Amino acid sequence: DITLNNLALINSLKEQMEEMRKKEDRLGKEMADLQLQNRRLTEPLQKAREEVADLQKQLANYEKDKTALASTKTRLKQTEKELNQEKWEHEVLEQRFGKLQEERDELYTKFTAAIHEVQQKSSFKNLLLERKLTALGETLEKKEAQLNEVLAASNLDPMALSAVTRKLEDVLDTKNNAIKDLQYELARVC
């Protein structure tokens, strides 16, 4: 009876061992399949990790670029504002420059006209002064001739002649001074 029990136990253990061996074989195959599958997945996983790292770098660069772009846009707006201000100031300066040119041209025209008028007046004044000077010179010559005739014709004593001569010289000096004044004025106007 014990032997039967032992045989039954042995058979049962053999069957269990057979099942365990089959199970071990099956698990071994599964393990090999899993290792193979693991090897097949390791490379894509590594690539995926590298890709994630690359994408993270790109994201960081994108954020930097985004910040730089925002900063550049702000500077561009400021520069455009300054440019518009400069254009406006340039326009104002051009208008002022045009007005100043007109004023300059008007002043030049007035100046030229004034110079022309002064030249005409001075030419006319010179002509009058020259005529007056000539007339005074002629009058002086006549008076000197008349005086010489009177002195030659009269038999005055030397004292009287000296007094008359002195008076005559005073009159001549006055006339000569008037002539010099006229000549000076004529030279000054010319």
PDB file of C-alpha atoms in Angstrom:
ATOM      1  CA  ASP A   1       0.000   0.000   0.000  1.00  0.00           C
ATOM      2  CA  ILE A   2       2.834   2.345   0.828  1.00  0.00           C
ATOM      3  CA  THR A   3       4.552   1.354  -2.330  1.00  0.00           C
ATOM      4  CA  LEU A   4       1.491   2.182  -4.304  1.00  0.00           C
ATOM      5  CA  ASN A   5       1.285   5.462  -2.544  1.00  0.00           C
ATOM      6  CA  ASN A   6       4.938   6.074  -3.209  1.00  0.00           C
ATOM      7  CA  LEU A   7       4.554   5.121  -6.838  1.00  0.00           C
ATOM      8  CA  ALA A   8       1.582   7.391  -7.145  1.00  0.00           C
ATOM      9  CA  LEU A   9       3.572  10.148  -5.456  1.00  0.00           C
ATOM     10  CA  ILE A  10       6.546   9.522  -7.717  1.00  0.00           C
ATOM     11  CA  ASN A  11       4.314   9.591 -10.771  1.00  0.00           C
ATOM     12  CA  SER A  12       2.677  12.705  -9.495  1.00  0.00           C
ATOM     13  CA  LEU A  13       6.079  14.297  -8.863  1.00  0.00           C
ATOM     14  CA  LYS A  14       7.276  13.224 -12.318  1.00  0.00           C
ATOM     15  CA  GLU A  15       4.256  14.823 -13.870  1.00  0.00           C
ATOM     16  CA  GLN A  16       4.836  17.938 -11.829  1.00  0.00           C
ATOM     17  CA  MET A  17       8.477  17.926 -12.851  1.00  0.00           C
ATOM     18  CA  GLU A  18       7.482  17.503 -16.484  1.00  0.00           C
ATOM     19  CA  GLU A  19       5.084  20.374 -16.180  1.00  0.00           C
ATOM     20  CA  MET A  20       7.735  22.436 -14.401  1.00  0.00           C
ATOM     21  CA  ARG A  21      10.239  21.658 -17.160  1.00  0.00           C
ATOM     22  CA  LYS A  22       7.704  22.610 -19.822  1.00  0.00           C
ATOM     23  CA  LYS A  23       6.878  25.708 -17.866  1.00  0.00           C
ATOM     24  CA  GLU A  24      10.595  26.478 -17.519  1.00  0.00           C
ATOM     25  CA  ASP A  25      11.091  25.965 -21.262  1.00  0.00           C
ATOM     26  CA  ARG A  26       8.110  28.171 -21.990  1.00  0.00           C
ATOM     27  CA  LEU A  27       9.348  30.818 -19.538  1.00  0.00           C
ATOM     28  CA  GLY A  28      12.859  30.568 -21.003  1.00  0.00           C
ATOM     29  CA  LYS A  29      11.461  31.154 -24.487  1.00  0.00           C
ATOM     30  CA  GLU A  30       9.360  34.010 -23.187  1.00  0.00           C
ATOM     31  CA  MET A  31      12.426  35.413 -21.449  1.00  0.00           C
ATOM     32  CA  ALA A  32      14.467  35.116 -24.640  1.00  0.00           C
ATOM     33  CA  ASP A  33      11.627  36.761 -26.589  1.00  0.00           C
ATOM     34  CA  LEU A  34      11.413  39.520 -23.992  1.00  0.00           C
ATOM     35  CA  GLN A  35      15.193  40.050 -24.083  1.00  0.00           C
ATOM     36  CA  LEU A  36      15.097  40.190 -27.869  1.00  0.00           C
ATOM     37  CA  GLN A  37      12.143  42.556 -27.734  1.00  0.00           C
ATOM     38  CA  ASN A  38      13.954  44.569 -25.062  1.00  0.00           C
ATOM     39  CA  ARG A  39      17.024  44.796 -27.303  1.00  0.00           C
ATOM     40  CA  ARG A  40      14.796  45.863 -30.211  1.00  0.00           C
ATOM     41  CA  LEU A  41      13.165  48.544 -28.027  1.00  0.00           C
ATOM     42  CA  THR A  42      16.393  49.798 -26.398  1.00  0.00           C
ATOM     43  CA  GLU A  43      17.680  51.467 -29.578  1.00  0.00           C
ATOM     44  CA  PRO A  44      14.408  53.313 -30.362  1.00  0.00           C
ATOM     45  CA  LEU A  45      14.167  54.258 -26.682  1.00  0.00           C
ATOM     46  CA  GLN A  46      17.677  55.723 -26.805  1.00  0.00           C
ATOM     47  CA  LYS A  47      16.796  57.550 -30.005  1.00  0.00           C
ATOM     48  CA  ALA A  48      13.599  58.808 -28.404  1.00  0.00           C
ATOM     49  CA  ARG A  49      15.550  60.035 -25.368  1.00  0.00           C
ATOM     50  CA  GLU A  50      18.079  61.802 -27.615  1.00  0.00           C
ATOM     51  CA  GLU A  51      15.213  63.280 -29.598  1.00  0.00           C
ATOM     52  CA  VAL A  52      13.577  64.504 -26.374  1.00  0.00           C
ATOM     53  CA  ALA A  53      16.883  66.082 -25.273  1.00  0.00           C
ATOM     54  CA  ASP A  54      17.249  67.720 -28.711  1.00  0.00           C
ATOM     55  CA  LEU A  55      13.664  68.965 -28.591  1.00  0.00           C
ATOM     56  CA  GLN A  56      14.264  70.366 -25.107  1.00  0.00           C
ATOM     57  CA  LYS A  57      17.309  72.245 -26.447  1.00  0.00           C
ATOM     58  CA  GLN A  58      15.252  73.494 -29.371  1.00  0.00           C
ATOM     59  CA  LEU A  59      12.538  74.570 -26.950  1.00  0.00           C
ATOM     60  CA  ALA A  60      15.093  76.477 -24.866  1.00  0.00           C
ATOM     61  CA  ASN A  61      16.468  78.084 -28.055  1.00  0.00           C
ATOM     62  CA  TYR A  62      12.909  78.848 -29.155  1.00  0.00           C
ATOM     63  CA  GLU A  63      12.244  80.637 -25.861  1.00  0.00           C
ATOM     64  CA  LYS A  64      15.483  82.603 -26.253  1.00  0.00           C
ATOM     65  CA  ASP A  65      14.602  83.432 -29.869  1.00  0.00           C
ATOM     66  CA  LYS A  66      11.092  84.412 -28.816  1.00  0.00           C
ATOM     67  CA  THR A  67      12.489  86.772 -26.155  1.00  0.00           C
ATOM     68  CA  ALA A  68      15.041  88.169 -28.616  1.00  0.00           C
ATOM     69  CA  LEU A  69      12.287  88.686 -31.205  1.00  0.00           C
ATOM     70  CA  ALA A  70      10.113  90.547 -28.693  1.00  0.00           C
ATOM     71  CA  SER A  71      13.085  92.722 -27.734  1.00  0.00           C
ATOM     72  CA  THR A  72      13.900  93.378 -31.400  1.00  0.00           C
ATOM     73  CA  LYS A  73      10.269  94.305 -32.118  1.00  0.00           C
ATOM     74  CA  THR A  74      10.330  96.770 -29.209  1.00  0.00           C
ATOM     75  CA  ARG A  75      13.572  98.320 -30.474  1.00  0.00           C
ATOM     76  CA  LEU A  76      12.147  98.458 -34.004  1.00  0.00           C
ATOM     77  CA  LYS A  77       9.057 100.325 -32.770  1.00  0.00           C
ATOM     78  CA  GLN A  78      11.270 102.777 -30.863  1.00  0.00           C
ATOM     79  CA  THR A  79      13.520 103.257 -33.904  1.00  0.00           C
ATOM     80  CA  GLU A  80      10.497 103.825 -36.162  1.00  0.00           C
ATOM     81  CA  LYS A  81       9.155 106.368 -33.667  1.00  0.00           C
ATOM     82  CA  GLU A  82      12.520 108.167 -33.617  1.00  0.00           C
ATOM     83  CA  LEU A  83      12.681 108.031 -37.432  1.00  0.00           C
ATOM     84  CA  ASN A  84       9.220 109.584 -37.725  1.00  0.00           C
ATOM     85  CA  GLN A  85      10.261 112.304 -35.263  1.00  0.00           C
ATOM     86  CA  GLU A  86      13.428 112.949 -37.300  1.00  0.00           C
ATOM     87  CA  LYS A  87      11.378 113.099 -40.531  1.00  0.00           C
ATOM     88  CA  TRP A  88       8.996 115.612 -38.959  1.00  0.00           C
ATOM     89  CA  GLU A  89      11.892 117.756 -37.683  1.00  0.00           C
ATOM     90  CA  HIS A  90      13.541 117.544 -41.119  1.00  0.00           C
ATOM     91  CA  GLU A  91      10.315 118.716 -42.770  1.00  0.00           C
ATOM     92  CA  VAL A  92      10.056 121.638 -40.321  1.00  0.00           C
ATOM     93  CA  LEU A  93      13.697 122.568 -40.971  1.00  0.00           C
ATOM     94  CA  GLU A  94      13.169 122.395 -44.743  1.00  0.00           C
ATOM     95  CA  GLN A  95      10.183 124.731 -44.465  1.00  0.00           C
ATOM     96  CA  ARG A  96      12.167 127.145 -42.283  1.00  0.00           C
ATOM     97  CA  PHE A  97      15.099 126.932 -44.709  1.00  0.00           C
ATOM     98  CA  GLY A  98      12.795 127.744 -47.643  1.00  0.00           C
ATOM     99  CA  LYS A  99      11.351 130.715 -45.754  1.00  0.00           C
ATOM    100  CA  LEU A 100      14.850 131.956 -44.866  1.00  0.00           C
ATOM    101  CA  GLN A 101      15.899 131.665 -48.511  1.00  0.00           C
ATOM    102  CA  GLU A 102      12.882 133.747 -49.542  1.00  0.00           C
ATOM    103  CA  GLU A 103      13.717 136.354 -46.888  1.00  0.00           C
ATOM    104  CA  ARG A 104      17.364 136.379 -48.004  1.00  0.00           C
ATOM    105  CA  ASP A 105      16.370 136.862 -51.652  1.00  0.00           C
ATOM    106  CA  GLU A 106      13.976 139.661 -50.681  1.00  0.00           C
ATOM    107  CA  LEU A 107      16.676 141.363 -48.573  1.00  0.00           C
ATOM    108  CA  TYR A 108      19.192 141.001 -51.404  1.00  0.00           C
ATOM    109  CA  THR A 109      16.722 142.597 -53.843  1.00  0.00           C
ATOM    110  CA  LYS A 110      16.070 145.466 -51.405  1.00  0.00           C
ATOM    111  CA  PHE A 111      19.807 145.858 -50.763  1.00  0.00           C
ATOM    112  CA  THR A 112      20.583 145.972 -54.488  1.00  0.00           C
ATOM    113  CA  ALA A 113      17.821 148.533 -55.031  1.00  0.00           C
ATOM    114  CA  ALA A 114      19.110 150.634 -52.100  1.00  0.00           C
ATOM    115  CA  ILE A 115      22.684 150.501 -53.438  1.00  0.00           C
ATOM    116  CA  HIS A 116      21.454 151.541 -56.881  1.00  0.00           C
ATOM    117  CA  GLU A 117      19.439 154.405 -55.361  1.00  0.00           C
ATOM    118  CA  VAL A 118      22.420 155.571 -53.263  1.00  0.00           C
ATOM    119  CA  GLN A 119      24.673 155.416 -56.322  1.00  0.00           C
ATOM    120  CA  GLN A 120      22.195 157.488 -58.343  1.00  0.00           C
ATOM    121  CA  LYS A 121      21.813 160.034 -55.525  1.00  0.00           C
ATOM    122  CA  SER A 122      25.566 160.261 -54.960  1.00  0.00           C
ATOM    123  CA  SER A 123      26.178 160.637 -58.705  1.00  0.00           C
ATOM    124  CA  PHE A 124      23.642 163.468 -58.808  1.00  0.00           C
ATOM    125  CA  LYS A 125      25.117 165.059 -55.657  1.00  0.00           C
ATOM    126  CA  ASN A 126      28.633 164.744 -57.116  1.00  0.00           C
ATOM    127  CA  LEU A 127      27.472 166.472 -60.272  1.00  0.00           C
ATOM    128  CA  LEU A 128      25.945 169.328 -58.233  1.00  0.00           C
ATOM    129  CA  LEU A 129      29.078 169.654 -56.074  1.00  0.00           C
ATOM    130  CA  GLU A 130      31.350 169.658 -59.126  1.00  0.00           C
ATOM    131  CA  ARG A 131      29.240 172.396 -60.744  1.00  0.00           C
ATOM    132  CA  LYS A 132      29.245 174.423 -57.513  1.00  0.00           C
ATOM    133  CA  LEU A 133      33.012 173.979 -57.186  1.00  0.00           C
ATOM    134  CA  THR A 134      33.548 175.050 -60.785  1.00  0.00           C
ATOM    135  CA  ALA A 135      31.295 178.111 -60.293  1.00  0.00           C
ATOM    136  CA  LEU A 136      33.144 179.091 -57.096  1.00  0.00           C
ATOM    137  CA  GLY A 137      36.481 178.686 -58.831  1.00  0.00           C
ATOM    138  CA  GLU A 138      35.341 180.882 -61.708  1.00  0.00           C
ATOM    139  CA  THR A 139      33.937 183.498 -59.280  1.00  0.00           C
ATOM    140  CA  LEU A 140      37.234 183.507 -57.367  1.00  0.00           C
ATOM    141  CA  GLU A 141      39.239 184.002 -60.535  1.00  0.00           C
ATOM    142  CA  LYS A 142      36.973 186.907 -61.549  1.00  0.00           C
ATOM    143  CA  LYS A 143      37.225 188.522 -58.103  1.00  0.00           C
ATOM    144  CA  GLU A 144      41.010 188.165 -58.059  1.00  0.00           C
ATOM    145  CA  ALA A 145      41.227 189.703 -61.515  1.00  0.00           C
ATOM    146  CA  GLN A 146      38.930 192.565 -60.475  1.00  0.00           C
ATOM    147  CA  LEU A 147      40.930 193.138 -57.297  1.00  0.00           C
ATOM    148  CA  ASN A 148      44.197 193.191 -59.160  1.00  0.00           C
ATOM    149  CA  GLU A 149      42.716 195.726 -61.582  1.00  0.00           C
ATOM    150  CA  VAL A 150      41.454 197.906 -58.691  1.00  0.00           C
ATOM    151  CA  LEU A 151      44.772 197.706 -56.888  1.00  0.00           C
ATOM    152  CA  ALA A 152      46.688 198.496 -60.024  1.00  0.00           C
ATOM    153  CA  ALA A 153      44.385 201.412 -60.883  1.00  0.00           C
ATOM    154  CA  SER A 154      44.362 202.993 -57.430  1.00  0.00           C
ATOM    155  CA  ASN A 155      47.323 204.634 -55.988  1.00  0.00           C
ATOM    156  CA  LEU A 156      46.798 203.614 -52.363  1.00  0.00           C
ATOM    157  CA  ASP A 157      49.337 204.242 -49.723  1.00  0.00           C
ATOM    158  CA  PRO A 158      51.146 201.137 -48.526  1.00  0.00           C
ATOM    159  CA  MET A 159      49.331 201.029 -45.146  1.00  0.00           C
ATOM    160  CA  ALA A 160      45.877 201.130 -46.736  1.00  0.00           C
ATOM    161  CA  LEU A 161      46.992 198.646 -49.378  1.00  0.00           C
ATOM    162  CA  SER A 162      48.224 196.324 -46.629  1.00  0.00           C
ATOM    163  CA  ALA A 163      44.860 196.517 -44.793  1.00  0.00           C
ATOM    164  CA  VAL A 164      42.894 195.913 -48.000  1.00  0.00           C
ATOM    165  CA  THR A 165      45.211 193.049 -48.917  1.00  0.00           C
ATOM    166  CA  ARG A 166      44.731 191.506 -45.456  1.00  0.00           C
ATOM    167  CA  LYS A 167      40.938 191.740 -45.744  1.00  0.00           C
ATOM    168  CA  LEU A 168      41.109 190.298 -49.204  1.00  0.00           C
ATOM    169  CA  GLU A 169      43.292 187.425 -47.998  1.00  0.00           C
ATOM    170  CA  ASP A 170      40.768 186.707 -45.209  1.00  0.00           C
ATOM    171  CA  VAL A 171      37.940 186.593 -47.752  1.00  0.00           C
ATOM    172  CA  LEU A 172      40.074 184.375 -50.014  1.00  0.00           C
ATOM    173  CA  ASP A 173      40.928 182.076 -47.093  1.00  0.00           C
ATOM    174  CA  THR A 174      37.220 181.741 -46.273  1.00  0.00           C
ATOM    175  CA  LYS A 175      36.417 180.962 -49.895  1.00  0.00           C
ATOM    176  CA  ASN A 176      39.350 178.528 -50.160  1.00  0.00           C
ATOM    177  CA  ASN A 177      38.171 176.752 -46.997  1.00  0.00           C
ATOM    178  CA  ALA A 178      34.668 176.483 -48.478  1.00  0.00           C
ATOM    179  CA  ILE A 179      36.188 175.004 -51.664  1.00  0.00           C
ATOM    180  CA  LYS A 180      38.253 172.507 -49.607  1.00  0.00           C
ATOM    181  CA  ASP A 181      35.139 171.497 -47.664  1.00  0.00           C
ATOM    182  CA  LEU A 182      33.266 170.908 -50.911  1.00  0.00           C
ATOM    183  CA  GLN A 183      36.190 168.889 -52.332  1.00  0.00           C
ATOM    184  CA  TYR A 184      36.336 166.798 -49.160  1.00  0.00           C
ATOM    185  CA  GLU A 185      32.594 166.133 -49.269  1.00  0.00           C
ATOM    186  CA  LEU A 186      32.866 165.250 -52.960  1.00  0.00           C
ATOM    187  CA  ALA A 187      35.707 162.799 -52.250  1.00  0.00           C
ATOM    188  CA  ARG A 188      33.796 161.294 -49.318  1.00  0.00           C
ATOM    189  CA  VAL A 189      30.645 160.707 -51.393  1.00  0.00           C
ATOM    190  CA  CYS A 190      32.591 159.134 -54.249  1.00  0.00           C
TER     191      CYS A 190
END
